[in-house]
mmCIF file of C-alpha atoms in Angstrom:
data_model
loop_
_atom_site.group_PDB
_atom_site.id
_atom_site.type_symbol
_atom_site.label_atom_id
_atom_site.label_comp_id
_atom_site.label_asym_id
_atom_site.label_seq_id
_atom_site.Cartn_x
_atom_site.Cartn_y
_atom_site.Cartn_z
ATOM 1 C CA VAL A 1 -1.210 -3.195 -14.262
ATOM 2 C CA ASN A 2 0.261 -0.224 -15.731
ATOM 3 C CA PRO A 3 0.039 2.226 -12.437
ATOM 4 C CA VAL A 4 -0.810 5.278 -14.719
ATOM 5 C CA ALA A 5 -3.573 6.134 -12.494
ATOM 6 C CA GLU A 6 -1.309 6.648 -9.339
ATOM 7 C CA ASN A 7 1.515 8.559 -10.900
ATOM 8 C CA GLY A 8 2.462 12.020 -12.392
ATOM 9 C CA ALA A 9 2.366 15.228 -10.882
ATOM 10 C CA MET A 10 0.555 15.680 -7.280
ATOM 11 C CA GLY A 11 -3.145 16.363 -7.834
ATOM 12 C CA MET A 12 -5.555 17.983 -5.390
ATOM 13 C CA ARG A 13 -6.889 16.437 -1.989
ATOM 14 C CA ALA A 14 -9.711 14.034 -2.707
ATOM 15 C CA ARG A 15 -12.994 14.442 -0.955
ATOM 16 C CA GLU A 16 -14.024 10.833 -0.793
ATOM 17 C CA THR A 17 -11.461 8.051 -0.481
ATOM 18 C CA SER A 18 -12.705 6.695 -4.044
ATOM 19 C CA GLN A 19 -11.092 9.669 -5.608
ATOM 20 C CA THR A 20 -7.781 9.301 -4.174
ATOM 21 C CA ALA A 21 -5.030 8.210 -6.592
ATOM 22 C CA MET A 22 -4.603 4.826 -4.639
ATOM 23 C CA ALA A 23 -8.055 4.167 -5.105
ATOM 24 C CA ARG A 24 -7.772 4.680 -9.171
ATOM 25 C CA LEU A 25 -5.070 2.380 -9.138
ATOM 26 C CA PHE A 26 -6.722 -0.311 -7.369
ATOM 27 C CA SER A 27 -9.780 0.384 -9.525
ATOM 28 C CA ALA A 28 -7.632 -0.657 -12.627
ATOM 29 C CA VAL A 29 -6.724 -3.695 -10.707
ATOM 30 C CA CYS A 30 -10.277 -4.473 -10.081
ATOM 31 C CA ASP A 31 -11.333 -3.732 -13.972
ATOM 32 C CA ALA A 32 -8.653 -6.742 -14.839
ATOM 33 C CA ILE A 33 -10.495 -8.829 -12.796
ATOM 34 C CA GLU A 34 -13.397 -10.694 -14.727
ATOM 35 C CA PRO A 35 -16.383 -12.287 -13.168
ATOM 36 C CA ALA A 36 -14.857 -15.617 -14.209
ATOM 37 C CA GLY A 37 -11.857 -14.841 -12.604
ATOM 38 C CA ILE A 38 -9.469 -14.410 -15.818
ATOM 39 C CA ALA A 39 -7.447 -11.546 -15.958
ATOM 40 C CA THR A 40 -8.426 -9.205 -19.008
ATOM 41 C CA GLY A 41 -6.347 -10.288 -22.119
ATOM 42 C CA MET A 42 -5.416 -13.323 -21.138
ATOM 43 C CA PRO A 43 -5.223 -16.194 -24.079
ATOM 44 C CA ASN A 44 -8.261 -18.452 -23.741
ATOM 45 C CA LYS A 45 -5.860 -21.682 -22.974
ATOM 46 C CA HIS A 46 -5.488 -20.051 -19.342
ATOM 47 C CA SER A 47 -9.099 -20.050 -18.696
ATOM 48 C CA GLN A 48 -9.204 -23.633 -18.296
ATOM 49 C CA GLY A 49 -6.664 -23.519 -15.666
ATOM 50 C CA THR A 50 -3.740 -25.206 -17.294
ATOM 51 C CA ARG A 51 -1.501 -22.345 -16.228
ATOM 52 C CA PRO A 52 -1.377 -20.094 -13.180
ATOM 53 C CA ARG A 53 -2.536 -16.573 -13.835
ATOM 54 C CA LEU A 54 -0.668 -13.362 -12.119
ATOM 55 C CA ILE A 55 -1.618 -9.838 -11.786
ATOM 56 C CA TRP A 56 1.351 -7.700 -10.575
ATOM 57 C CA VAL A 57 0.918 -4.484 -9.586
ATOM 58 C CA HIS A 58 3.665 -1.923 -8.499
ATOM 59 C CA ALA A 59 2.245 1.009 -6.452
ATOM 60 C CA GLN A 60 3.787 4.047 -5.257
ATOM 61 C CA GLY A 61 2.770 3.657 -1.833
ATOM 62 C CA MET A 62 3.322 6.176 0.801
ATOM 63 C CA TYR A 63 5.875 7.902 -1.533
ATOM 64 C CA GLY A 64 2.880 8.597 -3.741
ATOM 65 C CA SER A 65 0.303 11.588 -3.271
ATOM 66 C CA TRP A 66 -1.040 11.956 0.459
ATOM 67 C CA ASP A 67 -4.564 13.127 -1.075
ATOM 68 C CA ALA A 68 -6.820 11.217 1.559
ATOM 69 C CA PRO A 69 -9.634 12.957 2.424
ATOM 70 C CA LEU A 70 -8.472 15.816 5.259
ATOM 71 C CA GLU A 71 -11.592 14.448 7.543
ATOM 72 C CA LEU A 72 -9.497 11.092 7.785
ATOM 73 C CA GLN A 73 -6.923 13.283 9.553
ATOM 74 C CA GLN A 74 -9.677 15.190 11.455
ATOM 75 C CA GLN A 75 -10.933 11.890 13.042
ATOM 76 C CA LEU A 76 -7.444 11.548 14.695
ATOM 77 C CA LEU A 77 -7.084 14.986 16.078
ATOM 78 C CA ASP A 78 -8.414 16.091 19.552
ATOM 79 C CA GLU A 79 -9.045 19.521 20.489
ATOM 80 C CA GLY A 80 -6.113 21.598 20.932
ATOM 81 C CA ASP A 81 -4.217 19.255 18.587
ATOM 82 C CA PRO A 82 -2.166 20.758 15.638
ATOM 83 C CA PRO A 83 -4.113 21.277 12.422
ATOM 84 C CA PRO A 84 -3.753 18.358 9.825
ATOM 85 C CA VAL A 85 -1.390 18.500 6.925
ATOM 86 C CA GLU A 86 -2.800 20.159 4.185
ATOM 87 C CA SER A 87 -0.247 19.156 1.280
ATOM 88 C CA VAL A 88 -0.621 16.338 -0.960
ATOM 89 C CA THR A 89 3.231 15.902 -1.499
ATOM 90 C CA PRO A 90 4.494 13.482 0.626
ATOM 91 C CA PRO A 91 7.090 14.894 3.222
ATOM 92 C CA ASP A 92 10.695 14.622 2.691
ATOM 93 C CA SER A 93 12.621 16.621 5.326
ATOM 94 C CA TRP A 94 14.745 16.560 8.621
ATOM 95 C CA LEU A 95 13.390 17.662 11.736
ATOM 96 C CA THR A 96 15.658 20.237 13.408
ATOM 97 C CA LYS A 97 15.680 21.369 17.313
ATOM 98 C CA ALA A 98 13.523 24.304 16.290
ATOM 99 C CA ASP A 99 10.690 21.811 15.381
ATOM 100 C CA GLY A 100 8.566 20.750 18.209
ATOM 101 C CA PRO A 101 6.992 17.301 18.339
ATOM 102 C CA ASP A 102 3.977 18.601 16.324
ATOM 103 C CA ALA A 103 6.019 18.403 13.156
ATOM 104 C CA ALA A 104 6.268 14.642 13.567
ATOM 105 C CA PHE A 105 2.723 14.224 14.945
ATOM 106 C CA ARG A 106 1.074 15.932 12.086
ATOM 107 C CA ASN A 107 3.066 14.127 9.477
ATOM 108 C CA SER A 108 2.144 10.944 11.520
ATOM 109 C CA CYS A 109 -1.837 11.644 11.293
ATOM 110 C CA ALA A 110 -1.324 12.135 7.361
ATOM 111 C CA TYR A 111 0.497 9.079 7.125
ATOM 112 C CA ALA A 112 -2.437 7.093 8.982
ATOM 113 C CA ALA A 113 -4.983 8.756 6.910
ATOM 114 C CA GLN A 114 -3.275 7.142 3.929
ATOM 115 C CA ILE A 115 -2.956 3.834 5.437
ATOM 116 C CA MET A 116 -6.813 4.011 5.929
ATOM 117 C CA THR A 117 -6.979 4.695 2.353
ATOM 118 C CA LEU A 118 -5.176 1.853 1.513
ATOM 119 C CA ASP A 119 -7.043 -0.560 3.798
ATOM 120 C CA ALA A 120 -10.315 0.311 2.222
ATOM 121 C CA CYS A 121 -8.813 0.139 -1.105
ATOM 122 C CA TRP A 122 -7.709 -3.304 0.078
ATOM 123 C CA ASP A 123 -10.826 -4.436 1.363
ATOM 124 C CA GLY A 124 -12.260 -3.629 -2.343
ATOM 125 C CA LEU A 125 -9.764 -5.589 -3.974
ATOM 126 C CA MET A 126 -10.543 -8.650 -2.002
ATOM 127 C CA GLU A 127 -14.390 -8.295 -2.643
ATOM 128 C CA ALA A 128 -13.653 -8.129 -6.312
ATOM 129 C CA LEU A 129 -11.446 -11.427 -6.002
ATOM 130 C CA GLU A 130 -13.930 -13.184 -3.955
ATOM 131 C CA ALA A 131 -16.553 -12.580 -6.610
ATOM 132 C CA ALA A 132 -14.098 -13.601 -9.303
ATOM 133 C CA SER A 133 -13.227 -16.934 -7.499
ATOM 134 C CA THR A 134 -15.802 -19.124 -8.816
ATOM 135 C CA ASP A 135 -13.300 -21.368 -10.817
ATOM 136 C CA HIS A 136 -10.147 -20.167 -9.682
ATOM 137 C CA GLU A 137 -8.667 -19.348 -6.169
ATOM 138 C CA TRP A 138 -5.866 -16.671 -5.954
ATOM 139 C CA LEU A 139 -2.826 -16.180 -3.698
ATOM 140 C CA VAL A 140 -2.938 -12.642 -2.807
ATOM 141 C CA MET A 141 0.443 -10.816 -1.454
ATOM 142 C CA LEU A 142 1.111 -7.384 -0.537
ATOM 143 C CA VAL A 143 4.616 -6.432 0.071
ATOM 144 C CA GLY A 144 6.558 -3.236 1.096
ATOM 145 C CA LEU A 145 9.551 -2.142 -0.783
ATOM 146 C CA ARG A 146 10.934 -0.126 2.362
ATOM 147 C CA GLY A 147 9.437 1.847 5.105
ATOM 148 C CA PHE A 148 8.498 5.430 5.415
ATOM 149 C CA PRO A 149 10.377 7.088 8.146
ATOM 150 C CA LEU A 150 8.283 9.588 10.621
ATOM 151 C CA GLY A 151 10.668 11.274 12.706
ATOM 152 C CA GLU A 152 11.836 8.391 14.882
ATOM 153 C CA HIS A 153 15.541 9.404 14.061
ATOM 154 C CA ARG A 154 15.001 13.162 12.778
ATOM 155 C CA ARG A 155 13.945 11.906 9.226
ATOM 156 C CA ILE A 156 10.481 12.315 7.779
ATOM 157 C CA GLY A 157 9.627 10.668 4.524
ATOM 158 C CA GLY A 158 12.197 10.523 1.763
ATOM 159 C CA VAL A 159 14.833 7.786 1.993
ATOM 160 C CA ASP A 160 17.274 7.693 5.033
ATOM 161 C CA GLU A 161 20.654 5.931 4.102
ATOM 162 C CA ARG A 162 21.356 5.165 7.537
ATOM 163 C CA THR A 163 20.029 1.397 8.500
ATOM 164 C CA TYR A 164 17.242 1.862 10.859
ATOM 165 C CA GLY A 165 14.322 -0.416 11.358
ATOM 166 C CA GLU A 166 11.765 1.826 10.110
ATOM 167 C CA GLN A 167 13.350 1.671 6.626
ATOM 168 C CA LEU A 168 14.255 -1.786 6.715
ATOM 169 C CA HIS A 169 11.402 -3.239 8.245
ATOM 170 C CA VAL A 170 8.402 -3.817 5.747
ATOM 171 C CA PRO A 171 5.192 -5.569 5.351
ATOM 172 C CA TRP A 172 4.734 -8.954 3.634
ATOM 173 C CA LEU A 173 1.244 -10.147 3.885
ATOM 174 C CA VAL A 174 0.475 -13.466 2.281
ATOM 175 C CA ARG A 175 -2.987 -14.644 2.210
ATOM 176 C CA PHE A 176 -3.215 -18.605 0.830
ATOM 177 C CA PRO A 177 -6.690 -19.811 -0.560
ATOM 178 C CA SER A 178 -6.512 -22.522 1.492
ATOM 179 C CA GLY A 179 -6.313 -20.414 4.536
ATOM 180 C CA VAL A 180 -3.537 -22.084 5.891
ATOM 181 C CA GLY A 181 -1.436 -19.555 8.718
ATOM 182 C CA ARG A 182 -4.691 -16.997 8.357
ATOM 183 C CA LEU A 183 -4.053 -14.493 11.194
ATOM 184 C CA GLY A 184 -0.677 -16.026 11.928
ATOM 185 C CA ARG A 185 2.698 -14.162 12.098
ATOM 186 C CA SER A 186 6.051 -15.432 11.232
ATOM 187 C CA GLY A 187 9.018 -14.642 13.483
ATOM 188 C CA GLY A 188 11.662 -15.313 11.261
ATOM 189 C CA LEU A 189 14.024 -13.128 9.427
ATOM 190 C CA THR A 190 13.234 -12.825 5.566
ATOM 191 C CA SER A 191 13.949 -10.375 2.615
ATOM 192 C CA HIS A 192 12.984 -9.605 -0.802
ATOM 193 C CA VAL A 193 14.728 -12.603 -2.369
ATOM 194 C CA GLY A 194 12.345 -14.502 -0.710
ATOM 195 C CA LEU A 195 9.379 -13.371 -2.956
ATOM 196 C CA LEU A 196 10.538 -15.318 -6.049
ATOM 197 C CA PRO A 197 10.902 -18.691 -4.593
ATOM 198 C CA THR A 198 7.413 -18.370 -2.681
ATOM 199 C CA ILE A 199 5.589 -17.637 -6.007
ATOM 200 C CA LEU A 200 7.386 -20.829 -7.708
ATOM 201 C CA ASP A 201 6.675 -22.810 -4.986
ATOM 202 C CA TRP A 202 2.888 -21.744 -5.042
#
């Protein structure tokens, strides 16, 4: 899936989750899944299940537009808290001594709003896959490329060349069709090099 729906200049803030750049990308993914579970454009021979089918989506994640509805941030704020972040451009800055704790807190709330948007999009994708699984069960993965610093070591957003855990620790969620390991968590160490053999083993 070509993530054109998510790329380009930062746009305006969405009024609803379905209008966000992330939702448009996930919508394109869902459109690529036909009711019979066949990815659009696949040769007919694949419809017989003789070969694996793969949909690979490369999203910008938290480095894309922070255009989640403002009300999602407001849900996280109490009376007396600093105002929500208005900009849809993801932060890329260093905290200074002049910055109080409010700077990191505001960006953390904006980040959380983006995560809530991702959760809603992910739920929609799972529903689409369930509807398309009459003749095929899907292995689904969500993998992060790098973390997003939120001020733990003075850096907010961008790329921190220092090797702190908030940059190195990324999600790798796997949903096996059989349900094996569901809700389990591995305590082992791994890296992105393990992605290819996992897919090949499957």
